[in-house]
Every structure is written in C-alpha cells, then in structure tokens.
XYZ file of C-alpha atoms in Angstrom:
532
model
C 0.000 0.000 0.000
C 1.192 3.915 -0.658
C 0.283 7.193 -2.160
C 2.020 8.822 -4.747
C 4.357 6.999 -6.540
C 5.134 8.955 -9.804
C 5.706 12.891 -10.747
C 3.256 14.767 -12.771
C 2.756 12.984 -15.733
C 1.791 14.798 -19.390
C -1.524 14.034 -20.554
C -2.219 11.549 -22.981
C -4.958 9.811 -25.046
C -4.959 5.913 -24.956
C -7.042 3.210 -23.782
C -8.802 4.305 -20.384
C -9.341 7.742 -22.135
C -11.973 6.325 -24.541
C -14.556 6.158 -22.032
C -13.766 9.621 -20.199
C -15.763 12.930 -21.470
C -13.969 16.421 -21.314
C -14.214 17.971 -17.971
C -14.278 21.594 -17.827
C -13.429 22.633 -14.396
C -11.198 19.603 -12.843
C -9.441 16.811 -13.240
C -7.689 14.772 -9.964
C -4.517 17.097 -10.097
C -2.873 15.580 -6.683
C -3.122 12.270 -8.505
C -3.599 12.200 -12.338
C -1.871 12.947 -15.653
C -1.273 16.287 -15.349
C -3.497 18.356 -16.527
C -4.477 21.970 -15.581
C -7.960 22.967 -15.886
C -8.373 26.609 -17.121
C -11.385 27.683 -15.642
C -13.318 30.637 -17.317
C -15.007 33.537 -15.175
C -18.655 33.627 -15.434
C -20.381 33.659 -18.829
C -17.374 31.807 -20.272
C -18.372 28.376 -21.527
C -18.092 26.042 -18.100
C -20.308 23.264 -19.478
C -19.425 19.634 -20.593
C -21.416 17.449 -23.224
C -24.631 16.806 -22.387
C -25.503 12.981 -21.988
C -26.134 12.444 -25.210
C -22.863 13.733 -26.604
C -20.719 11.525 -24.021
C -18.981 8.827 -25.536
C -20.611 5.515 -24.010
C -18.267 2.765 -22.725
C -16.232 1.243 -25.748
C -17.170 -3.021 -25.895
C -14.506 -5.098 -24.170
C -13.093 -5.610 -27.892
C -12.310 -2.687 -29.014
C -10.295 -2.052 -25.662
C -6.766 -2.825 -25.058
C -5.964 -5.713 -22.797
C -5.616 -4.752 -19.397
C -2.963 -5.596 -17.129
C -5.223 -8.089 -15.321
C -8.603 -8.632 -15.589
C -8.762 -10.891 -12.213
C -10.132 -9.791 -9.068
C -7.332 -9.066 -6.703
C -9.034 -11.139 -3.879
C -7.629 -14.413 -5.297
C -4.584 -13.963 -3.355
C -1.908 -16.831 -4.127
C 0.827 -15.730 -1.758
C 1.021 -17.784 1.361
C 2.141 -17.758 4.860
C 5.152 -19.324 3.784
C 6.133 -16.434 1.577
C 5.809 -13.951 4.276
C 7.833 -16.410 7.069
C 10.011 -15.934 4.785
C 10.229 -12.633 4.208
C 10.504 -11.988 7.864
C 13.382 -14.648 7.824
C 15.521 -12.657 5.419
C 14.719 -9.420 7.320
C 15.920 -11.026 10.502
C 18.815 -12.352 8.943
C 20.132 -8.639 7.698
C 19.749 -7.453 11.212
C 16.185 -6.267 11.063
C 14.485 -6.654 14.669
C 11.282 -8.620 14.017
C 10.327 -9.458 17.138
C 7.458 -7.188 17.717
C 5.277 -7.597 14.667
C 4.819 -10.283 11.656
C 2.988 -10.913 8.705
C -0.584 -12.683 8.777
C -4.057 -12.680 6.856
C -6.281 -10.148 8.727
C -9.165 -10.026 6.177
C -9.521 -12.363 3.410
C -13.054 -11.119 2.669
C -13.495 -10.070 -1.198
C -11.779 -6.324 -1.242
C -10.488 -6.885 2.011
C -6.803 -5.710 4.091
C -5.660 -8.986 3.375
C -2.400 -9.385 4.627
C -1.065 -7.278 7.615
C 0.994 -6.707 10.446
C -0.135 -8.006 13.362
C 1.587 -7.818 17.336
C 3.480 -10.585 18.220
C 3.548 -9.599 21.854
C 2.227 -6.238 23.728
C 3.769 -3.513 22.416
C 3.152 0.182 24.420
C 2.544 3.406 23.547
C 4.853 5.277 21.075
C 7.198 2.455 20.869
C 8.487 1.420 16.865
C 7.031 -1.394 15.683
C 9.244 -2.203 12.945
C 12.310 -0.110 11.571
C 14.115 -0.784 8.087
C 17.998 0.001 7.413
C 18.167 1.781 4.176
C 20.519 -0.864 2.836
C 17.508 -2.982 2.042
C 15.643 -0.331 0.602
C 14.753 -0.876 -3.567
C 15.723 2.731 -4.359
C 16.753 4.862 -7.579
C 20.597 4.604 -6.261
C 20.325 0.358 -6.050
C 18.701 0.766 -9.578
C 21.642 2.793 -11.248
C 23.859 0.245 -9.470
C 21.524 -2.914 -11.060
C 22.005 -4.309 -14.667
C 19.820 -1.924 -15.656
C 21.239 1.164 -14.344
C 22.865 1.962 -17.632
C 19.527 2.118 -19.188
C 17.918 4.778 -16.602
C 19.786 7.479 -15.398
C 18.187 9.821 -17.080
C 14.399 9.054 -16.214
C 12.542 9.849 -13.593
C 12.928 8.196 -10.515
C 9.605 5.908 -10.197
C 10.967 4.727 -13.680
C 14.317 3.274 -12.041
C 12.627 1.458 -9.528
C 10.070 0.283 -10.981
C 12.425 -1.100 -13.870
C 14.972 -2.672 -11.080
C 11.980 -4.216 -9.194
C 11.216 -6.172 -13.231
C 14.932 -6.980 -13.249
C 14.813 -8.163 -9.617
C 11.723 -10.406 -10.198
C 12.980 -11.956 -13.749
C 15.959 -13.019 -11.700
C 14.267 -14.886 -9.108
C 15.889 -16.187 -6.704
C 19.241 -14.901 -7.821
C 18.022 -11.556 -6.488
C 18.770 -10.464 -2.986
C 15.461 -9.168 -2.631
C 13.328 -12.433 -3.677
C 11.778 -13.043 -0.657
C 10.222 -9.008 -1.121
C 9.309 -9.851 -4.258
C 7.781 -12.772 -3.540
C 5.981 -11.723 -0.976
C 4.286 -8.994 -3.562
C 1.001 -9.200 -4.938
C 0.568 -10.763 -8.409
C -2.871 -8.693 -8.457
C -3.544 -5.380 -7.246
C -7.548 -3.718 -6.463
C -6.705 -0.094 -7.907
C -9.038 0.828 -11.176
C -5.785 1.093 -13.306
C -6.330 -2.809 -13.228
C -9.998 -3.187 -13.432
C -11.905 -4.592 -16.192
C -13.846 -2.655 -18.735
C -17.290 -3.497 -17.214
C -15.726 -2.470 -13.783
C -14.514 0.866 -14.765
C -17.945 1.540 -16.275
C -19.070 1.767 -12.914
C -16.974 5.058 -12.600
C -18.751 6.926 -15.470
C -19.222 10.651 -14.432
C -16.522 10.106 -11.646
C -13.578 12.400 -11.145
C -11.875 8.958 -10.317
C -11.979 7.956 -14.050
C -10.190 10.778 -15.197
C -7.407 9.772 -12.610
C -7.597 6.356 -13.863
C -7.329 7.132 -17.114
C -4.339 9.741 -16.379
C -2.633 6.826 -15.365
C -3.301 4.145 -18.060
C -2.638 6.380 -20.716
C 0.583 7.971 -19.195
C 1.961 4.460 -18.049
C 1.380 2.994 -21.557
C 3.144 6.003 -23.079
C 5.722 5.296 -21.090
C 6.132 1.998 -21.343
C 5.699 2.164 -25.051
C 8.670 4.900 -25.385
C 11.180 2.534 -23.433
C 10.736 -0.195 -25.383
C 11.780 1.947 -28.572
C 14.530 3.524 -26.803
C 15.762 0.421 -24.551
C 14.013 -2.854 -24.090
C 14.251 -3.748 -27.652
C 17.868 -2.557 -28.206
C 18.870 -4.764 -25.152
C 16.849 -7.629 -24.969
C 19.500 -9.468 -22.275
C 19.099 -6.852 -19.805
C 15.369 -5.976 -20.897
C 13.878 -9.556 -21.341
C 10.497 -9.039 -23.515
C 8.364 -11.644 -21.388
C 9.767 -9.786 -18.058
C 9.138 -6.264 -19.645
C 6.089 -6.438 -21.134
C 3.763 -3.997 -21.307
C 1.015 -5.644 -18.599
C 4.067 -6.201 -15.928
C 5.234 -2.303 -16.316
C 1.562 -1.394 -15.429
C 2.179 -4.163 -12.497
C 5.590 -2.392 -11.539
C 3.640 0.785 -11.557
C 0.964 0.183 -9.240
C 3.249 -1.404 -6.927
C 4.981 1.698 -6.227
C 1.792 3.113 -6.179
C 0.118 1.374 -3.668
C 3.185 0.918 -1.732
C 5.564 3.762 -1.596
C 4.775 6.162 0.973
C 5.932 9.631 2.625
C 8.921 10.785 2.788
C 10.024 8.510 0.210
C 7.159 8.397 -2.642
C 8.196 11.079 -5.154
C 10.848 12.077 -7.274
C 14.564 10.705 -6.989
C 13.609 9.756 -3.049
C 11.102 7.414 -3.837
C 11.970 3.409 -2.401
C 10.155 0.305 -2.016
C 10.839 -0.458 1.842
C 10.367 -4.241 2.203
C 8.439 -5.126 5.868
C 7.471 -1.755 6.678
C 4.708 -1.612 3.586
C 2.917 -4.304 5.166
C 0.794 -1.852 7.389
C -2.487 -1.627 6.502
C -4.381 2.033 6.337
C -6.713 3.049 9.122
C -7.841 6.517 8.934
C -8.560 6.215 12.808
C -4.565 6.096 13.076
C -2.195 9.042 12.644
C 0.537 7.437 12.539
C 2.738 7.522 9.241
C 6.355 6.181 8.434
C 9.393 8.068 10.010
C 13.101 8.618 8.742
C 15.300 8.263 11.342
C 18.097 10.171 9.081
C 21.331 8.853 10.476
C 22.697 11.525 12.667
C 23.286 11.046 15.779
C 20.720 8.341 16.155
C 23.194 5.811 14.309
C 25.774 6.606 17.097
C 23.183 4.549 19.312
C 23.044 1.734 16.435
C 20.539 3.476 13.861
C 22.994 2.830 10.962
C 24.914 5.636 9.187
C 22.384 5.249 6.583
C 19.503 5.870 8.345
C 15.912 3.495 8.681
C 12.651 3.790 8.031
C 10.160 3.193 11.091
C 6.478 2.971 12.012
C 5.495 3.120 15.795
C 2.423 3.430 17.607
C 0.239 5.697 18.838
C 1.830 7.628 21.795
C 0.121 7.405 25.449
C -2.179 4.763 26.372
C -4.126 4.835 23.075
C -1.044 3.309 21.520
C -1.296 0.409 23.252
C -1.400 -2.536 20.861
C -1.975 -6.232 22.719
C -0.324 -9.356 21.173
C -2.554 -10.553 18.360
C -4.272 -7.370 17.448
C -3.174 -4.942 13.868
C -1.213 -2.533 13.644
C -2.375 0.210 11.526
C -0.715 3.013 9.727
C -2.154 6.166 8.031
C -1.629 6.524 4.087
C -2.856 10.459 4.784
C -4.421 11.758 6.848
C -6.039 14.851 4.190
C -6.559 12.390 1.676
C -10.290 12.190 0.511
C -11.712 8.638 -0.786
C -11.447 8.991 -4.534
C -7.367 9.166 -3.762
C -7.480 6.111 -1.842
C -9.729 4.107 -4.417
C -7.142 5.577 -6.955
C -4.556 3.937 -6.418
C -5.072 1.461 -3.248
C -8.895 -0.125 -4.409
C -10.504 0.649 -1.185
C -12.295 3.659 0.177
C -11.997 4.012 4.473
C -15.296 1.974 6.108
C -14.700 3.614 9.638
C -13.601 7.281 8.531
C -14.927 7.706 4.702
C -13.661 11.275 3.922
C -16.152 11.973 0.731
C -14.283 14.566 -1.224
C -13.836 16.212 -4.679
C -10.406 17.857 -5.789
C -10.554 20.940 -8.206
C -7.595 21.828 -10.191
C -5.026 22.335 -10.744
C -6.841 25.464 -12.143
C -4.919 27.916 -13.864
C -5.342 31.344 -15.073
C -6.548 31.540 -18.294
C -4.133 33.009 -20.828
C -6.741 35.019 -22.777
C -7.185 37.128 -19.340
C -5.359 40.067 -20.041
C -3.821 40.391 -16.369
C -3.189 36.583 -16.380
C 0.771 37.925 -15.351
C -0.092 40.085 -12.728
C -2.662 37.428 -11.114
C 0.002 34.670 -12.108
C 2.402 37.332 -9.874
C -0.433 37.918 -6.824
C -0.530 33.956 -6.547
C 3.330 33.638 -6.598
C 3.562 36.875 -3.555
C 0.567 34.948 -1.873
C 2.953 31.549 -2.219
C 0.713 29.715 -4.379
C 1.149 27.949 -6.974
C 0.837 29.149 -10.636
C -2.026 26.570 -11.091
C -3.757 25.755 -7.235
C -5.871 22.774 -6.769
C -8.198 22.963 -3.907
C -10.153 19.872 -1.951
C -13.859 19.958 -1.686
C -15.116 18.194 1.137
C -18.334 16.595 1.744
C -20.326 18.303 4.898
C -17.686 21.003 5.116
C -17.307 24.781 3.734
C -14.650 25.419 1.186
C -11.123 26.499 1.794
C -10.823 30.220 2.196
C -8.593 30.470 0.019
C -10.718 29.120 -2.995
C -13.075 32.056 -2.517
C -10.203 34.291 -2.422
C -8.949 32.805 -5.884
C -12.230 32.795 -7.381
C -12.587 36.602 -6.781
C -8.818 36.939 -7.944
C -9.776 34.763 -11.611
C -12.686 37.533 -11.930
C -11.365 40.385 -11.247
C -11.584 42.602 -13.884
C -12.670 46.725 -15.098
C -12.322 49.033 -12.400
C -11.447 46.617 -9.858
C -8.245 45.523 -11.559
C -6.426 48.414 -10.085
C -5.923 45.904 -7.443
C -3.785 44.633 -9.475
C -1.420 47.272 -10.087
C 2.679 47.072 -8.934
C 2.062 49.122 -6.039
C -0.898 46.489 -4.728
C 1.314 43.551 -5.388
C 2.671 42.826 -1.730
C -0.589 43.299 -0.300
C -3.205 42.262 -3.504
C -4.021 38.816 -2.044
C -4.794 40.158 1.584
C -7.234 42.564 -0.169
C -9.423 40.080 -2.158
C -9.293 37.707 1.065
C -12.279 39.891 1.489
C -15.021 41.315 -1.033
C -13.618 43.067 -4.179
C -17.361 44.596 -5.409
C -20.601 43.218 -5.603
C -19.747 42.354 -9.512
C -16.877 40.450 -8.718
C -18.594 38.005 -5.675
C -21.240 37.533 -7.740
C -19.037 36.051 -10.809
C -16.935 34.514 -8.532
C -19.867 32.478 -6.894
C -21.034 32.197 -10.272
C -18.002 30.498 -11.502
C -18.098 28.023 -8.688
C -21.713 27.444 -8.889
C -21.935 26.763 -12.414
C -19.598 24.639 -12.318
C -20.373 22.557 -9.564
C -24.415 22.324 -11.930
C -22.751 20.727 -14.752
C -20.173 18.319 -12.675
C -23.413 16.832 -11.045
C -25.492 17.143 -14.003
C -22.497 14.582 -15.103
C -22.958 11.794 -13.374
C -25.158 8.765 -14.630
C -26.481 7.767 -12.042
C -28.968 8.900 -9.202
C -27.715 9.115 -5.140
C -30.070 6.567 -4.269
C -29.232 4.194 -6.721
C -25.690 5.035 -5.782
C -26.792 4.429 -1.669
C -28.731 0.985 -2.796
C -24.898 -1.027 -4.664
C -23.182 0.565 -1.603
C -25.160 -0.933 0.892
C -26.154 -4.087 -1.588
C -23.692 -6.953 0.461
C -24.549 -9.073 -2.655
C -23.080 -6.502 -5.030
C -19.100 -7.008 -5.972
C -16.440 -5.117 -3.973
C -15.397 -2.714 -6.675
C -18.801 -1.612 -7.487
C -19.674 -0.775 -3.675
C -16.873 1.045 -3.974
C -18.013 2.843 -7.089
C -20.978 3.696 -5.755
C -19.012 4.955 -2.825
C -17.091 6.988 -4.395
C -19.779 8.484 -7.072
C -22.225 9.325 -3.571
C -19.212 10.845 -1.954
C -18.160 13.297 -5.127
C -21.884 14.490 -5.826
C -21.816 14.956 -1.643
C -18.846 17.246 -1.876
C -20.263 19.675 -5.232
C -23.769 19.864 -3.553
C -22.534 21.105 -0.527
C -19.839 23.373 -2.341
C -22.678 24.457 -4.887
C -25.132 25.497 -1.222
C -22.015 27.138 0.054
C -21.814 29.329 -3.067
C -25.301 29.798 -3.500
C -26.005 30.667 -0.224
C -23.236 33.955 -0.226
C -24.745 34.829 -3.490
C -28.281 35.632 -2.085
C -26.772 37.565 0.735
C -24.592 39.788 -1.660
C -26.599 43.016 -1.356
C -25.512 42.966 2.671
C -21.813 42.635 2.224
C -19.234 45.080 2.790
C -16.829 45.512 -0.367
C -13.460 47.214 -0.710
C -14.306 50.911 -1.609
C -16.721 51.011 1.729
C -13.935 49.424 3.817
C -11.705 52.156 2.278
C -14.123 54.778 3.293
C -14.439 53.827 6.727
C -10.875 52.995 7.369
C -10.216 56.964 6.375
C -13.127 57.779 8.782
C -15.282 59.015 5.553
C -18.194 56.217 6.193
C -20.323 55.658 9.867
C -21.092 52.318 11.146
C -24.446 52.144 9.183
C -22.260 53.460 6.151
C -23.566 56.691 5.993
C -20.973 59.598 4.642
C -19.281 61.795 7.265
C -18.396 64.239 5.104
C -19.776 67.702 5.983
C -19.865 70.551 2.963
C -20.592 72.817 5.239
C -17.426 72.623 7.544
C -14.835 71.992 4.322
C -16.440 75.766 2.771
C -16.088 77.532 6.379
C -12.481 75.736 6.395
C-alpha cells in the first residue's frame, strides 16, 4: 500500500481515455496525468457534453488488454512467503520481534495481509524499523544491470524497472523473498476490467484512472523503442512487457509512501509496507536520518520506522493490527485511486478541483500569475472539496482573484502587489462576488449534471452486500463526489443571495479613512470643508 508513486505525468490519449468525457473545471490534479484545468469567469463556456454527446463505454473488444482482468481477492501468496520474508529481514539485522505478517481479512476487497503484534507492544514504541541498505531505491537501480539504461528518467521509472529486473531473476536476487511476498494482483481501477470501470462513469476517479493508463502505456511504449528492444538481455520481452510495467507501476503506487514516494527519493521499503491504512490512526512512516541516532546503532544510513500511537491509546496487545495512516487529508477517490478501497470507519467523501490555472486570454493573467506567486501559491492551485464542510478560504479568495476585472483591476497594479491577495481575502465589489460564486456554482451544476447515475441508486450497490467489492466502492465513491459539489454548490449559493448585505473594498476604504459611519452613511460635511 502507498500514495504517490510517480511525478506529474503529461496528458495523454490511450485506452482508459476512450470512455472519459472532457471535464471543464477539474481533473484529480494531486493524482492524475497532469493536466491543468483553465477555468473561465462567469459567462465563459463552463459546461461539458450533455448525456447524449458523451462517448458511451467502448465493448470489451475494441479495448486494449488490461494488465489483469482478475479480481485481486484471489490472493496466491502464502504464509510461507511472508515467514520468509521476515526470515531474510531477521537475517540482515532487522528486529522482528514485535510484529509479523498474517491474513487479517480475506473477505473479497479486504486488508488482506497485515501486520499483526506478536507480543504487547506500548505506547509510542516502533514497531518495525528498516535500514536503508535494504531499501529498492533509484541509487540500487543505477547500481543494477539496468542502471545503464535509466539514469536519465525519472525516478519511479528506475525502480520500478529494477523491481522487473529483480523479479525476472528470481531467486538470484537479494530481494526475492520481497518480491515474492508482492502481490501478483492489485484492487486499484488502473487494473480493473472494462465493465468495472464503467461503474466510474461521471466520476472524477476515471479521469485519474485514465491519467494513469494512458501515461503508463506512453511510457512503457517509449522505453521499449529507446531500450528494451535494443537490449533484450538486460530488458527480457516476457519480463518487460507492457502488462508487468503497469504491475511495476501500481506497486509503487500502492506501496511507496511519505517521505520517500516522489521524485529521486522514492523506495520500495520491504516489511514496513505491510501496514495496513486506518484513517482512525495518525501514525505515518518516520526517517530516522542517520545523525546522531546511528551513534546509538541506527545505521549511518539511516531506517525507516512505524510506531504506535503515543500514550495509552497506543497500546497494541499481542494478536491485534497494527495500523498506519496513508494520509491523513486524503479524501476517498485518492485512496480508491490507487489502493482499491475507500476508508469503512472514517470515509472522507471529497472532490479535488484543479489544478486550475489562469486563463491566458485574461489580459492580467501575469499580474494574477504574480499575486498567486507573492501569496505563495502555486501558478495553477488545486483545492479539496469536502463533503459536509465549507470550502477552503482560500478558494473564494482565488475565485474573486480569476474575476477580477474593469475598475477593480487596479488591485492589481505594482504598487498592490505585496498586499493584492490580503485585499481580495475579502469582497472586491458586488460584480466580482457575484461572478466569482457564479463560476463556482456553475460549475459545480454541470459536474453533477455529469454523473449517470442517481444518489439513491448510488446508496442501494453501496449498501447491496450481494453486489461485488469494486462496485460498492463505485458507488461509494460516485455518492461521496456528488456529496462534496452539492454542498460546495449550497455554500456558493447561499453567499450569493446575501450579496446586497456585504461590505466591499471601496466602503472598507471609506471607513478605514473615517469618511463612512457604522451604518455606512458619509461623514463628510460641505458645510465645515467651505467655512475651512
């Protein structure tokens, strides 16, 4: 299990991509291909197809095979790959004493495997902590066979190319009992079958999905040119086939996590990825860096650790799972993404707009490109919408910032610059707040006018213990991303019918000089400005 795994990744079209329609306002930007959604101020064209312009689902023919087609419940490992796992771990000085390996759910779309206590463990105390010598890393994948081939890609690529080499090698590798101890089949939609991912139609989680097929494919698909088939000993077709790069992928995907799940940091650490997620935990892998903790036998290399919960609510009694968090801010469609599974005890029902950039025919697209730089933004923000919470402040504040315009554009001037995003934190004009909940609200209308399906048919597979695992968890997912635009479209609409009350900029200007009373009358007397 892990969150992100690869950089941003260019947009492509291939495969998944048939069955997605154009979004207008977002696309999964913490997650997917990357792709930056321009979107328009108010009266600029917001809206997607209607139904009966959206490409239907292509037939499971005219698709591409899929990396596997299986359900990922069918689970072939056995204890005997994990003993032995923990055997090699104890055998390069890992300390495995206080947790192991054992099937804690084997229900359909279940944890599966995890890491149980093998005797009381208290409060705050690590669990488990991995040297980074057996770390699968991009520095052991430049010093691999294949190092020759990768030095110049990104760093997901390396690993995931020296965890192929590793696991052609078999048992000639010194990681085989890791790589055994993998799954063959993984739950994430990248790996779902056409009829499956149908069940996603409308969802922001199919554009994520499809991000990913198409940029892993593309990927995969330029290596071979440039590598795999000029070096078939080091690249092995029937080890580097297209299918097992997807596999590679989602590996790191679903089991990389922070600190060391992006760019040239990103490692597979064998044991530690065991934990399962439990949003009820806050707990989350630690670097113990070296330093002066390897005087006291950390290693000069540092380890990776997970411990428990500190106090008395950390107490974990022999027999019972441990838990980790995968993140703690991360809303359900980013856990289905690329883990399969959506959080029973703590669902966080969320929808992610952006990353949404300034549109280039604005004619102050610099200076609002400058604001959001001053502010310490990024060029193109993405911002979470929660289910059965407000907004972010700060999207209001951007959406004011994307409309402003005319005469209140002299916000916008050099002098403003320090200061520009501290003045439309509150109302600009009546104009602007009303285009800026108009963006927002329109938009929010045509993402729910998406979907294909009604809430309570959604509510009905989702609480249907007859219907497969993956299409609860569609209908999970589609009820929790209409959830989070509904409320964000009330939030919106609700400030928009209270707009003739506000207080904008020019009346907080007046009254700061003392030239407006509390009810906002003027306090400027004629008659004492002639007799002065």
């Amino acid at each position: 299990h892990a969150s992100q795994a690869a950089p941003s990744r260019p947009e492509a079209s291939h495969s998944l991509d048939r069955i997605v329609r154009n979004r207008s306002m977002s696309t999964l930007g913490l997650a997917s291909a990357h792709r930056t959604a321009h979107v328009a101020p108010r009266g600029a064209n917001l809206r997607r197809p209607s139904a009966a312009k959206r490409r239907a689902p292509p037939p499971l023919s005219q698709r591409r095979p899929r990396a596997v087609a299986v359900d990922a419940s069918v689970d072939s490992r056995t204890q005997a790959d994990f003993d032995a796992l923990w055997a090699w771990l104890g055998s390069e000085g890992v300390d495995v004493s206080k947790v192991s390996p054992a099937m804690v759910d084997a229900a359909p779309g279940g944890r599966g495997w995890g890491l149980v206590a093998a005797e009381d463990i208290g409060g705050g105390e690590a669990v488990l902590a991995i040297p980074r010598s057996l770390w699968m890393t991009v520095d052991t994948a430049l010093a691999s066979p294949i190092g020759a081939h990768c030095g110049d890609e990104a760093g997901w690529i390396a690993v995931a190319l020296q965890l192929l080499h590793e696991r052609s090698i078999g048992d000639k590798s010194r990681w085989a009992a890791y790589v055994n101890a993998l799954p063959a089949q993984l739950d994430a939609p990248l790996f779902w079958s056409a009829e499956e991912v149908a069940e996603l139609t409308g969802t922001q989680l199919l554009d994520a999905a499809a991000g990913y097929d198409s940029y892993v494919r593309g990927t995969w698909s330029r290596l071979k040119e440039s590598a795999f088939d000029a070096n078939p000993e080091v690249f092995p077709s029937d080890a580097f086939d297209e299918a097992s790069f997807l596999w590679a992928f989602g590996i790191l995907r679903s089991r990389c996590q922070a600190p060391v799940d992006q760019g040239a940091d990103i490692a597979l650490v064998p044991g530690l990825d065991m934990a399962n997620h439990s949003g009820l935990s806050s707990q989350t892998w630690t670097l113990n860096n070296g330093g002066v903790a390897a005087v006291f036998g950390g290693g000069g290399g540092g380890s990776m650790l997970l411990r428990t919960e500190k106090g008395a609510k950390g107490l974990v009694a022999e027999g019972v799972e441990v838990f980790m968090n995968y993140g703690q801010r991360k809303i359900d469609n980013q856990l289905a993404l690329d883990y399969g599974f959506t959080d029973a005890f703590a669902s966080r029902p969320g929808y992610v707009l952006g990353p949404i950039a300034i549109p280039e025919s604005d004619p102050n697209a610099f200076d609002k490109m400058d604001v959001l730089e001053v502010a310490g933004l990024k060029e193109a923000p993405s911002f979470v919408l929660r289910a059965f919470e407000d907004p972010e402040p700060e999207l209001r504040v951007f959406m004011r910032l994307l409309n402003l315009k005319g005469e209140d554009s002299f916000l916008l001037e050099a002098i403003f610059r320090q200061e520009a995003w501290g003045l439309v934190s509150e109302p600009v004009s009546q104009l602007n707040e009303q285009e800026a909940c108009g963006t927002m609200i329109n938009g929010c209308e045509e993402a729910l006018r998406g979907y294909a399906t009604r809430v309570e048919d959604d509510r009905k597979v989702a609480e249907d213990p007859g219907a497969g695992h993956r299409l609860r968890l569609a209908a999970r997912v589609r009820m929790g991303e209409k959830q989070a635009l509904a409320d964000a479209l009330g939030f919106f609409s609700g400030i928009e019918a209270r707009l003739d009350s506000m207080e904008y900029y020019q009346e907080r200007r007046l009254r700061s000089l003392n030239l407006l009373d509390k009810d906002g009358n003027s306090t400027y007397d004629p008659f004492q400005d002639t007799m002065a």
